[in-house]
Coordinates of C-alpha atoms and ligand atoms in Angstrom, one line a residue:
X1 CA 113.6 104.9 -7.9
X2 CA 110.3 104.5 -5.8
X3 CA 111.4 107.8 -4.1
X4 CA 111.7 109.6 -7.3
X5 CA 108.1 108.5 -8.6
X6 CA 106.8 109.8 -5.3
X7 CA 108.2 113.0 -5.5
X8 CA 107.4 113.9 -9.3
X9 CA 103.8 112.7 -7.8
X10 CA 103.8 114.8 -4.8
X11 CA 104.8 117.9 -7.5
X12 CA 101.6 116.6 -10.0
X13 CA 99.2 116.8 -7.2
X14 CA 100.9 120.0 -6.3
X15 CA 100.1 121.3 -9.5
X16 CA 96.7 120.2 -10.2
X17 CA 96.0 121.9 -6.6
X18 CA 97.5 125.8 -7.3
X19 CA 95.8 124.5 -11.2
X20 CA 92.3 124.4 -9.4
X21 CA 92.6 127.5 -6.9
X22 CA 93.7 129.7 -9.6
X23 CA 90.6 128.2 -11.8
X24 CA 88.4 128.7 -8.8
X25 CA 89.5 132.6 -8.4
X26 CA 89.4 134.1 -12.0
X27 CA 89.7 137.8 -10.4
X28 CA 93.3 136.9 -9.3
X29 CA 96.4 137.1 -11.0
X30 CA 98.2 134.2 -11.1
X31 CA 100.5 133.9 -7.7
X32 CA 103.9 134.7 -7.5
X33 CA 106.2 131.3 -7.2
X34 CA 105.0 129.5 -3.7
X35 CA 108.1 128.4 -1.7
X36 CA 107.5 124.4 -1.6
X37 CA 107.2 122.0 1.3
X38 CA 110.7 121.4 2.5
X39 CA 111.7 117.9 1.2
X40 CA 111.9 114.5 3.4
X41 CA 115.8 114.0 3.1
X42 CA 116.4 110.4 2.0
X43 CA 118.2 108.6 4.9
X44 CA 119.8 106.3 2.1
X45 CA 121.3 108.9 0.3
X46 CA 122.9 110.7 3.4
X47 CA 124.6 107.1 4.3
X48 CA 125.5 106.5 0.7
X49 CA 127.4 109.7 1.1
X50 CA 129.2 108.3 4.5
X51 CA 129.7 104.8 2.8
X52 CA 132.2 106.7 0.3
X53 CA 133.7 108.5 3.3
X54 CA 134.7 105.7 5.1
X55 CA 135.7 103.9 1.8
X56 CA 138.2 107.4 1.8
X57 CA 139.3 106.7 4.9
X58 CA 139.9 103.0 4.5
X59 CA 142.0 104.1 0.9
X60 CA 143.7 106.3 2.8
X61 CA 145.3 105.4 6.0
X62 CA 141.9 104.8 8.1
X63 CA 141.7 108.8 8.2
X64 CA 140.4 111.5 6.2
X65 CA 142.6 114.5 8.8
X66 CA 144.0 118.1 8.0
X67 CA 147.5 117.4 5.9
X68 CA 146.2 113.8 5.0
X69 CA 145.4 112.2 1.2
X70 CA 142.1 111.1 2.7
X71 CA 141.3 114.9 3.7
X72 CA 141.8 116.1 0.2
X73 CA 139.5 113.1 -1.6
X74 CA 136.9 114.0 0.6
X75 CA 136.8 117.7 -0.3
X76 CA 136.9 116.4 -4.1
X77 CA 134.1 113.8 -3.6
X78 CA 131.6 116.6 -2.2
X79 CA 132.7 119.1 -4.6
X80 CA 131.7 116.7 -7.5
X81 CA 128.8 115.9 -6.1
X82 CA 128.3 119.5 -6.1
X83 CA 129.3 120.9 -9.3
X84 CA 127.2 118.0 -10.9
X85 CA 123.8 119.2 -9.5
X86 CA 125.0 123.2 -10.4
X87 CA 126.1 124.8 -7.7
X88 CA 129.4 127.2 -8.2
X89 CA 131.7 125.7 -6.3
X90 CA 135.0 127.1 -4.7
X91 CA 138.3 125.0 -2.9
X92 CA 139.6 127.4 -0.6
X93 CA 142.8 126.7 0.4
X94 CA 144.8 127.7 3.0
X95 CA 147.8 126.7 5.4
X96 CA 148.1 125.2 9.2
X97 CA 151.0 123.3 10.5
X98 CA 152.9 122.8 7.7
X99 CA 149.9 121.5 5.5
X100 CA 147.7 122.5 2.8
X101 CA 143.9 122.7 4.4
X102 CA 140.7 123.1 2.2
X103 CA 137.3 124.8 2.8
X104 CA 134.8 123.7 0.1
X105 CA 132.1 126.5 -0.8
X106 CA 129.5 125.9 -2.9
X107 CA 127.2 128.4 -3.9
X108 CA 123.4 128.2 -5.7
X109 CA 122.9 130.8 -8.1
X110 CA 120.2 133.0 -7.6
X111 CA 118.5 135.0 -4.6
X112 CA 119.4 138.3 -2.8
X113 CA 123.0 138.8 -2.7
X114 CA 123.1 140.8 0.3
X115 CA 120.7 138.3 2.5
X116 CA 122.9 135.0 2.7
X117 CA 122.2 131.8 4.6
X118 CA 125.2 130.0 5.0
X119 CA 125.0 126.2 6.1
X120 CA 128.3 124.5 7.5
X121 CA 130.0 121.5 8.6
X122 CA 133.5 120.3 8.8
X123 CA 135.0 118.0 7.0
X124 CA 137.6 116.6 8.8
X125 CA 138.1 113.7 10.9
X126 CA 140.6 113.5 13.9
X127 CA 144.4 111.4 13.1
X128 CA 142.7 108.4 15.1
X129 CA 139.8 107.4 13.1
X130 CA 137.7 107.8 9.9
X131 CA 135.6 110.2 11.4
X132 CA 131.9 108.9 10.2
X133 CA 129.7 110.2 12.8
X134 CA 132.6 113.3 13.8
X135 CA 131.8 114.7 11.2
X136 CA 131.0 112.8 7.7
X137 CA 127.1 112.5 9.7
X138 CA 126.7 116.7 9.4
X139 CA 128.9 117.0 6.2
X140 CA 126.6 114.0 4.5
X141 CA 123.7 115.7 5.8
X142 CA 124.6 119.0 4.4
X143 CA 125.6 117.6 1.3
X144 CA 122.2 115.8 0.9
X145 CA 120.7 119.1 1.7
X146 CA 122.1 120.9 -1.1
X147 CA 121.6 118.0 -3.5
X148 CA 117.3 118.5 -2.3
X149 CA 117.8 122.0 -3.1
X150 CA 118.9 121.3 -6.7
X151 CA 116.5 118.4 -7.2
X152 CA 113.9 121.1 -6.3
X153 CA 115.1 123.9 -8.2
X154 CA 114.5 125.6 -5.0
X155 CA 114.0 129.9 -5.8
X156 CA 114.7 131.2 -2.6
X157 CA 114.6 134.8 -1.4
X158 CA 118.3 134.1 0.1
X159 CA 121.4 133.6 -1.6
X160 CA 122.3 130.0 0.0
X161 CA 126.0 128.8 0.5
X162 CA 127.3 125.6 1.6
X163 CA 130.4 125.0 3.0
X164 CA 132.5 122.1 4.1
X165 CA 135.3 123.4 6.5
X166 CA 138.8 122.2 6.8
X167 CA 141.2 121.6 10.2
X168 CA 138.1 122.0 12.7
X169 CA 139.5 119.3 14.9
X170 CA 142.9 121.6 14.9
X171 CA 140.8 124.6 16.1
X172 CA 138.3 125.7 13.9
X173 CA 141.1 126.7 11.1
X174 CA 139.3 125.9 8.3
X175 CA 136.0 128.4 9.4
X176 CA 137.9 131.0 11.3
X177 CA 140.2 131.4 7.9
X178 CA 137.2 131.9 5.8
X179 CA 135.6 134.6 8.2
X180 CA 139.2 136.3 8.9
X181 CA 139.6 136.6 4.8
X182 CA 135.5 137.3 4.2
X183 CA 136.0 141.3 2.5
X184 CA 134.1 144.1 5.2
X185 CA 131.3 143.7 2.6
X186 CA 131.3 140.3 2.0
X187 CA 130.8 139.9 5.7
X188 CA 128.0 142.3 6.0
X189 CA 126.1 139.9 3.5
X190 CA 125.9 137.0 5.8
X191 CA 122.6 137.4 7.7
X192 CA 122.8 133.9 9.1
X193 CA 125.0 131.3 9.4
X194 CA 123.5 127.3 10.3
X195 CA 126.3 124.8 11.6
X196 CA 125.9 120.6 12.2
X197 CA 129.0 119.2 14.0
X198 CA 127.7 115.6 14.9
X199 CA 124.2 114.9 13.8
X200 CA 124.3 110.9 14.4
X201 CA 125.5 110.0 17.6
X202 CA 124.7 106.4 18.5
X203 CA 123.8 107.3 21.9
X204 CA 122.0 110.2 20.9
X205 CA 120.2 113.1 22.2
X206 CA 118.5 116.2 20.9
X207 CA 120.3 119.2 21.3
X208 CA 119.6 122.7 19.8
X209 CA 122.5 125.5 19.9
X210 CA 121.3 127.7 22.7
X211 CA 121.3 131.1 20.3
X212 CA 118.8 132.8 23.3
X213 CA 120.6 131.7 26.4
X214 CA 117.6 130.4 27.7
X215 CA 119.1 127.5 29.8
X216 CA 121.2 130.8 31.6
X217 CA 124.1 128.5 31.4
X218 CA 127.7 128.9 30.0
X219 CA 128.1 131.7 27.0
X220 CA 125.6 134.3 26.5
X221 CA 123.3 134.5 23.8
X222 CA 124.2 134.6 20.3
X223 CA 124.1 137.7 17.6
X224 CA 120.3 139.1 17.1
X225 CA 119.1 136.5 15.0
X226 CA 120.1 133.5 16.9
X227 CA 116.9 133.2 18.5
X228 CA 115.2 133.1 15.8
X229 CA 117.4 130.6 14.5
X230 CA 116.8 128.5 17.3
X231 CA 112.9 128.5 17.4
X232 CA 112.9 127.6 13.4
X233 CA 115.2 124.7 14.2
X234 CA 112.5 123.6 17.3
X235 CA 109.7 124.2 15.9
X236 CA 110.6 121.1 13.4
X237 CA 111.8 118.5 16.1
X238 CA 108.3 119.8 17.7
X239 CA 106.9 119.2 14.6
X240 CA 108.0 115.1 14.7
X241 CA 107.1 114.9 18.4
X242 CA 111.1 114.8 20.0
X243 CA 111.8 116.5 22.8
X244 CA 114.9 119.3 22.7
X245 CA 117.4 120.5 25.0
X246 CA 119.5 123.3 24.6
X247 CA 123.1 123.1 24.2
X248 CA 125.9 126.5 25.2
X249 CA 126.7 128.6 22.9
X250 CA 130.2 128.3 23.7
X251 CA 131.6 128.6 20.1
X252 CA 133.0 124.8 20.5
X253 CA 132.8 124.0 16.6
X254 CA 132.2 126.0 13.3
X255 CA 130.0 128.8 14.2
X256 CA 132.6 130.1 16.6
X257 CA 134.4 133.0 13.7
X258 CA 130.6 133.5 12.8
X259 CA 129.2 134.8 15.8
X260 CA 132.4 136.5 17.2
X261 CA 132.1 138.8 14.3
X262 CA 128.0 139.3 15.1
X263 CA 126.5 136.4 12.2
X264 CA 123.2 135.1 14.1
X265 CA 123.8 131.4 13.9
X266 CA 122.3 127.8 15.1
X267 CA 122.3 124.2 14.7
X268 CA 122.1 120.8 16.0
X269 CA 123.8 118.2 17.8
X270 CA 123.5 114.9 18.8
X271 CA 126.6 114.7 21.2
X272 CA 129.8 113.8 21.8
X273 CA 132.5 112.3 24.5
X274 CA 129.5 113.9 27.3
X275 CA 127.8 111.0 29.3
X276 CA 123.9 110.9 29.1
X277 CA 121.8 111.0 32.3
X278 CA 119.3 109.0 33.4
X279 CA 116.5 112.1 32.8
X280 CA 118.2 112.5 29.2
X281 CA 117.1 108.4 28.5
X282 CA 113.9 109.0 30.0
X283 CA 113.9 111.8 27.2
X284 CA 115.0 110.3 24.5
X285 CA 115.9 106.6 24.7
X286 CA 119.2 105.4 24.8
X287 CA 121.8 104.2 27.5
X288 CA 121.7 106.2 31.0
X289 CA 125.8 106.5 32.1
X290 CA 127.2 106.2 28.6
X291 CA 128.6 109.0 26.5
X292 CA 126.4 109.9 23.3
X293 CA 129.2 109.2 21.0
X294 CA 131.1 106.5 22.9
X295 CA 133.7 106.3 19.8
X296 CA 134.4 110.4 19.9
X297 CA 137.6 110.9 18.2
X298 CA 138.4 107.2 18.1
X299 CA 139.0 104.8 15.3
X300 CA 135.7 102.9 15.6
X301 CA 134.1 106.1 14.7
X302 CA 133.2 104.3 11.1
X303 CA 129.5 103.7 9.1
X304 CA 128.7 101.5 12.3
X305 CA 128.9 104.3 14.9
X306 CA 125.9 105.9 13.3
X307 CA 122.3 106.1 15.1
X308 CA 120.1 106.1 12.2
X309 CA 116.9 107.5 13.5
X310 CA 118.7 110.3 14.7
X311 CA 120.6 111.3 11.2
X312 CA 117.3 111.0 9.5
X313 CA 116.0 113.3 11.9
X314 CA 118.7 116.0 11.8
X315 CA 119.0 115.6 8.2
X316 CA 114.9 116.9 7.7
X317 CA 115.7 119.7 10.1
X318 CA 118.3 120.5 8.3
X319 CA 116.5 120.9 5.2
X320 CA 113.1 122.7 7.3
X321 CA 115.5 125.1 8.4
X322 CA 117.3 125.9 5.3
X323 CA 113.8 126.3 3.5
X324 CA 111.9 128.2 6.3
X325 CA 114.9 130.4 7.1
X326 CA 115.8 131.2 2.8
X327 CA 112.6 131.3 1.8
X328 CA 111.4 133.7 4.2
X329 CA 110.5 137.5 3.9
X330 CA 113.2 139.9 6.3
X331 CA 111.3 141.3 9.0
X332 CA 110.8 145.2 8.9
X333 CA 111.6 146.8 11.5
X334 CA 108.3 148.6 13.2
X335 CA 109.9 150.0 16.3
X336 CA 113.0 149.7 17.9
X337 CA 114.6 151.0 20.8
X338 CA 118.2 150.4 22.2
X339 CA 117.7 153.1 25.0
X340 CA 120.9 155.2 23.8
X341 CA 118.6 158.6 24.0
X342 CA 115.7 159.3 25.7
X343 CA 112.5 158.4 23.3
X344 CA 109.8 159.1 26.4
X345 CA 109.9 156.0 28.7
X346 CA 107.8 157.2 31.6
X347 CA 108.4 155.3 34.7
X348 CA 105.8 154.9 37.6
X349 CA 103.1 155.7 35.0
X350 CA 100.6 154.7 36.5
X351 CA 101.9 156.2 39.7
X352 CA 101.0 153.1 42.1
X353 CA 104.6 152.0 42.1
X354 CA 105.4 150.8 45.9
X355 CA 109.3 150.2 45.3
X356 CA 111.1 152.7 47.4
X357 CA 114.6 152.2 45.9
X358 CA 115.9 150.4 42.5
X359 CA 113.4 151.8 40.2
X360 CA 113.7 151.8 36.5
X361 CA 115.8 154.2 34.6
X362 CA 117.7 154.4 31.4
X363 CA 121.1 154.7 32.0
X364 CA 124.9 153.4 31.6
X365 CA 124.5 150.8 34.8
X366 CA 127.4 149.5 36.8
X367 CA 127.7 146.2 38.0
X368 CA 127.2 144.6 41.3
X369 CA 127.9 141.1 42.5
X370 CA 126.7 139.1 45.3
X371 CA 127.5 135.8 45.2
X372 CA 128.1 135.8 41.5
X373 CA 127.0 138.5 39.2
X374 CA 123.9 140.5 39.9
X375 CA 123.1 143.9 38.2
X376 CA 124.9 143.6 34.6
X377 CA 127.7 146.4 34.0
X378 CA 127.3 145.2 30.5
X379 CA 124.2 146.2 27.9
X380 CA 123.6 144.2 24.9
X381 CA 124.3 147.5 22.5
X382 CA 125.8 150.7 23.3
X383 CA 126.0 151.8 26.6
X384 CA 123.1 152.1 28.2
X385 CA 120.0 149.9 29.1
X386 CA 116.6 150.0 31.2
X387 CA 117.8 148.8 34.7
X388 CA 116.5 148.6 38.2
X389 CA 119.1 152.0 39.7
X390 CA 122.0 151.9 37.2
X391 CA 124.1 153.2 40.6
X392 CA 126.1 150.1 41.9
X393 CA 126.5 152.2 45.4
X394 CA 128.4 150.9 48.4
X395 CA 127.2 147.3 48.4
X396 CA 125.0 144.9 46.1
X397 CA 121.8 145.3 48.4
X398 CA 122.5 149.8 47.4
X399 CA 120.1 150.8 44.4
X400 CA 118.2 147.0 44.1
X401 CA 114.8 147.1 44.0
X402 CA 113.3 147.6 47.6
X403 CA 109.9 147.3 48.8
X404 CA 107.6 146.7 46.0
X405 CA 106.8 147.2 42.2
X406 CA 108.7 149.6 40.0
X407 CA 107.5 150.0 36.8
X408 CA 108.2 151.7 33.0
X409 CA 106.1 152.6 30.3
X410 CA 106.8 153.2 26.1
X411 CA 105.9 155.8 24.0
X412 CA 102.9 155.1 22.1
X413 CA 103.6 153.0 19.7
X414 CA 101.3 152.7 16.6
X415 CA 101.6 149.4 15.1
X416 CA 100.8 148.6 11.4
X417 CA 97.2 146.9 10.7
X418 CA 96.5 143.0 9.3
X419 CA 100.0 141.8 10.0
X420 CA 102.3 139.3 11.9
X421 CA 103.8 141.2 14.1
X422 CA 106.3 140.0 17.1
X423 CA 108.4 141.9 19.7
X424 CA 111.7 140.9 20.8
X425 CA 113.6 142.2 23.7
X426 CA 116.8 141.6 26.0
X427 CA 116.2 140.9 29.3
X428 CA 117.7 139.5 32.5
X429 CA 116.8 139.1 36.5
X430 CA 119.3 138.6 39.2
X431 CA 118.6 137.8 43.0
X432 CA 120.1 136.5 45.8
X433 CA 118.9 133.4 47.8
X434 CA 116.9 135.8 49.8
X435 CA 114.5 136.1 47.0
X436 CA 111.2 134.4 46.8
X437 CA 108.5 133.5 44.0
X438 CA 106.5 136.4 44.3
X439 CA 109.7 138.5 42.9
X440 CA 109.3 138.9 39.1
X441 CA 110.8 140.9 36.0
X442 CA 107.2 140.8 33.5
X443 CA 106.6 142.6 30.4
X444 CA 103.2 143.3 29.1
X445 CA 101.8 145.3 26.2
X446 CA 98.5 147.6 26.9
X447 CA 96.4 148.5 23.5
X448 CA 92.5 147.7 24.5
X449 CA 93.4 144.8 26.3
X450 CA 96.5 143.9 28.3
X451 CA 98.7 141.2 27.7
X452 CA 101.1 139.4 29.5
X453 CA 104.1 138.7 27.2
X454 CA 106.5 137.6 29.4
X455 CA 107.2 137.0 33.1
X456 CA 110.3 135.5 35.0
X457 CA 109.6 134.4 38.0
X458 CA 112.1 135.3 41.1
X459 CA 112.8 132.2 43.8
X460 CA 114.6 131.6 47.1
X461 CA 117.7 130.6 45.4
X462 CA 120.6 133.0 44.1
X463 CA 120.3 133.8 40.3
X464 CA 123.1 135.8 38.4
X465 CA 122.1 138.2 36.0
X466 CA 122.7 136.8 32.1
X467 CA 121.2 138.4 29.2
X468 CA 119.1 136.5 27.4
X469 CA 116.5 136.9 24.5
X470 CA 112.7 136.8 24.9
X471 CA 110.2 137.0 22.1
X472 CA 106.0 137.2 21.8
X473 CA 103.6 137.5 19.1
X474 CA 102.2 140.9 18.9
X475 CA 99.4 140.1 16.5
X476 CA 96.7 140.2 18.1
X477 CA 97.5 144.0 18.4
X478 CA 97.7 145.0 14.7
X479 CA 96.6 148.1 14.1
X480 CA 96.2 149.5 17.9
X481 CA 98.7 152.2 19.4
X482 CA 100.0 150.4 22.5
X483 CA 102.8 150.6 25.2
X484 CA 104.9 148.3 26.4
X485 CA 105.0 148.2 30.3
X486 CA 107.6 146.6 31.6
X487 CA 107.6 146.1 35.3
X488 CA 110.0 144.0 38.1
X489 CA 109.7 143.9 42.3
X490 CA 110.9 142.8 45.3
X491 CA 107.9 141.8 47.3
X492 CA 107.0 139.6 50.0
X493 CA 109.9 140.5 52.3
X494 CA 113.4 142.7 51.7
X495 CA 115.8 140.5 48.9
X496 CA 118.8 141.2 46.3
X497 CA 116.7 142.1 43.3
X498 CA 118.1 143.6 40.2
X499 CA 116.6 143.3 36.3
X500 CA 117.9 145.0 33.0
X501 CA 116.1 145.4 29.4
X502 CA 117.6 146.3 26.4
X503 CA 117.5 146.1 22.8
X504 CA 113.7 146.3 22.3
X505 CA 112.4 145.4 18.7
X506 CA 109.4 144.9 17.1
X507 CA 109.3 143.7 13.8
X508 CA 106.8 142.7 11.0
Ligands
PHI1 N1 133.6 120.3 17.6 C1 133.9 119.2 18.4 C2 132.7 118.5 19.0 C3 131.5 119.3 19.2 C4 130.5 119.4 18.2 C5 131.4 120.1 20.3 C6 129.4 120.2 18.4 C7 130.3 120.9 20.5 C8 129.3 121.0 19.5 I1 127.7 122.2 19.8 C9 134.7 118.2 17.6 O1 134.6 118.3 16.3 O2 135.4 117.4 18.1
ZN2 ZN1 133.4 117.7 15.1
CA3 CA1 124.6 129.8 27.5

């Protein structure tokens, strides 16, 4: 009630504000709808929501699992919930191990059909146990979500589609049968996909999917997109002042059939059966030696196993990223290059390049290991990439860089005036332990003032070669022509030094 009466005030104020600017500015036209603040996400509704989960479960055998009456009731409870605030919903069934399963998808009327932001979760518990925090904490969260979105009457630019997945805990049945029965062009419609498996751990931390494969760890990076994905989903917890850590992009939960057939996707998680460290308590709190979710896939996991400090967090970034990512413009592409032909990449340009072996060319490399992978036999599109002697040659030390810089240069590129423009690229460096910190892979862009954009650093430790995604602002360079120069060496002694580009985008 009290959150009601703030919110209609919130929307008065809102009014009487765009009411005065519009009064104020007589010469413009009125604007077109602004995309509003994305909503705080009551914390009582999302554990109203779990309260009738568990009171499934409890109705129902103590679980709410694939083939189970408690499975079914949940799928019904959501959907009312959903058809009730207008959203066009759909129970998807299908069959695994003998038993009916059910996907839930909802969808709000309304915005581009062929630009749509899907938002997951699954429903299911595990045999054992209620499942509250695994996972009634993201399917609550989602719910509430969509619930904001009506209360709103949110406009977005994106067609937005819930879903609540059947038979995850079986193998991600529920979400791989959707994607395996999603028509070709049905497919090619999703341009993201946003998963929350786990988003109130009572031991919790703060983890972001990895969609960049900045941590280097595990899977590589996710679809074109993921990044971007992953800094919207950040930016929020930055936002509230809690610290983030990245978590693999292994396909370990929903998002798994999304990205296998190329959806960017990202979420969050607060963790499961893996044991916090004593840094990760420093980080966020909580119990050093003690897994995150201490009753993962057991019966205690009821309405008491939930941290609620971390669902109210989840559930607002949640609803930031669903507003920021649906309400957004698409990016235009302004340049793009995924080095398949030759577009006039000059290397040595400024012809002070001291490397003599491993310099740049474009080219279908072969790979080289050395303790682990080094030069990548793999590119992120097509066949070919930017790397440091695409020749593998006799041994891993053949066609690395030797001796200095080596360096490559763009076309010019001419880049549109008075807009927000960033650059994207592909990227990795490999060296062996013989490396040191004056080694580097660095990209800068050269219009009437240079800027460094991005720089790895080399080390005396052995590093295997992973793509992974980088992005800068090019703003400040609106309306120049410039060049990207991308440059990577081997100085300060002889060292295993290989680096590889690819995929390089600039968008508006
Ligand atoms: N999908 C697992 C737990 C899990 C959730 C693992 C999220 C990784 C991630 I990221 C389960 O449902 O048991
Ligand atoms: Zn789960
Ligand atoms: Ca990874």
């Amino acid at each position: 009630m009290l959150l009601s009466r703030h919110l209609s005030w919130k929307n008065s104020m809102r009014t009487a504000i765009v009411a005065t600017i519009v009064a104020l500015t007589p010469a413009l036209t009125a604007p077109a709808a602004q995309a509003a603040a994305p909503p705080d996400i009551p914390l009582a509704n999302v554990k109203a929501h779990l309260s009738q989960l568990q009171s499934i479960a409890n109705a129902n055998g103590g679980t709410r699992a694939h083939g189970r009456p408690g499975y079914l009731a949940s799928a019904n409870y959501v959907r009312s919930q959903l058809d009730a605030a207008g959203y066009t919903t759909t129970l998807q069934s299908f069959t695994y191990n003998g038993a009916t399963g059910y996907n839930v998808i909802a969808d709000w009327p309304g915005g581009d059909p062929d630009d749509v932001l899907m938002v997951g979760a699954h429903l299911d518990s595990v045999t054992a146990g209620p499942g509250i925090n695994d996972n009634g904490s993201g399917s609550a969260a989602i719910l509430e979500t969509a619930l904001a979105v009506s209360r709103q009457a949110l406009q977005p630019a994106k067609h937005l589609r819930f879903a609540w997945w059947g038979a995850e805990e079986l193998g991600l049945r529920g979400s791989q049968f959707y994607v395996n029965n999603l028509p070709s062009a049905e497919r090619a419609r999703i341009k993201g996909y946003l998963n929350f498996d786990m988003v109130g751990s009572p031991n919790a931390g703060y983890f972001v999917y990895d969609g960049d494969n900045s941590d280097g760890t595990g899977s590589g990076p996710g679809p074109a997109g993921s990044a971007q994905i992953e800094r919207t989903i950040q930016d929020y917890f930055t936002s509230i002042g809690v610290p983030t850590r990245g978590t693999d992009f292994d396909g370990r939960s929903d998002y798994g059939p999304f990205i296998a057939v190329g959806i960017p996707a990202g979420g969050t998680f607060t963790g499961a059966e893996g044991i916090k460290t004593a840094a990760q308590a420093t980080l966020w709190g909580g119990t050093s030696g003690q897994a995150f979710d201490p009753c993962y896939h057991r019966s205690c996991d009821t309405t008491a196993n939930i941290n609620d400090t971390a669902l109210d967090r989840n559930a607002d970034a949640i609803a930031y990223a669903v507003w920021t990512l649906a309400t957004a413009v698409p990016p235009v592409t302004v340049y793009a290059d995924t080095f398949e032909t030759a577009t006039g990449w000059t290397v040595n340009p400024a012809g002070t390049d001291t490397a003599t072996l491993g310099q740049w060319e474009r080219g279908d490399p072969e790979a080289t290991t050395s303790s682990g992978a080094k030069q990548l036999g793999t590119t992120v599109s097509g066949t070919n990439d930017l790397v440091t002697g695409r020749l593998a040659g006799s041994s891993a030390g053949a066609y690395d860089i030797d001796g200095g810089v080596t360096s490559i240069q763009s076309p010019p590129i001419t880049l549109p005036s008075a807009s927000t423009l960033s650059l994207s690229f592909s990227w990795y460096l490999a060296h062996g332990s013989n490396a040191s910190s004056a080694d580097y892979l660095r990209v800068r862009v050269v219009g009437s003032t240079t800027a460094t954009v991005f720089t790895q650093a080399g080390a005396a430790a052995n590093r295997n070669g992973a793509w992974a995604t980088a992005s800068a602002s090019l703003s400040a360079f609106a309306g120049q022509t410039v060049h990207i120069l991308v440059d990577a060496a081997d100085a300060s002694g002889a060292s295993l030094v290989e680096a590889g580009i690819d995929n390089v985008t600039i968008t508006r």
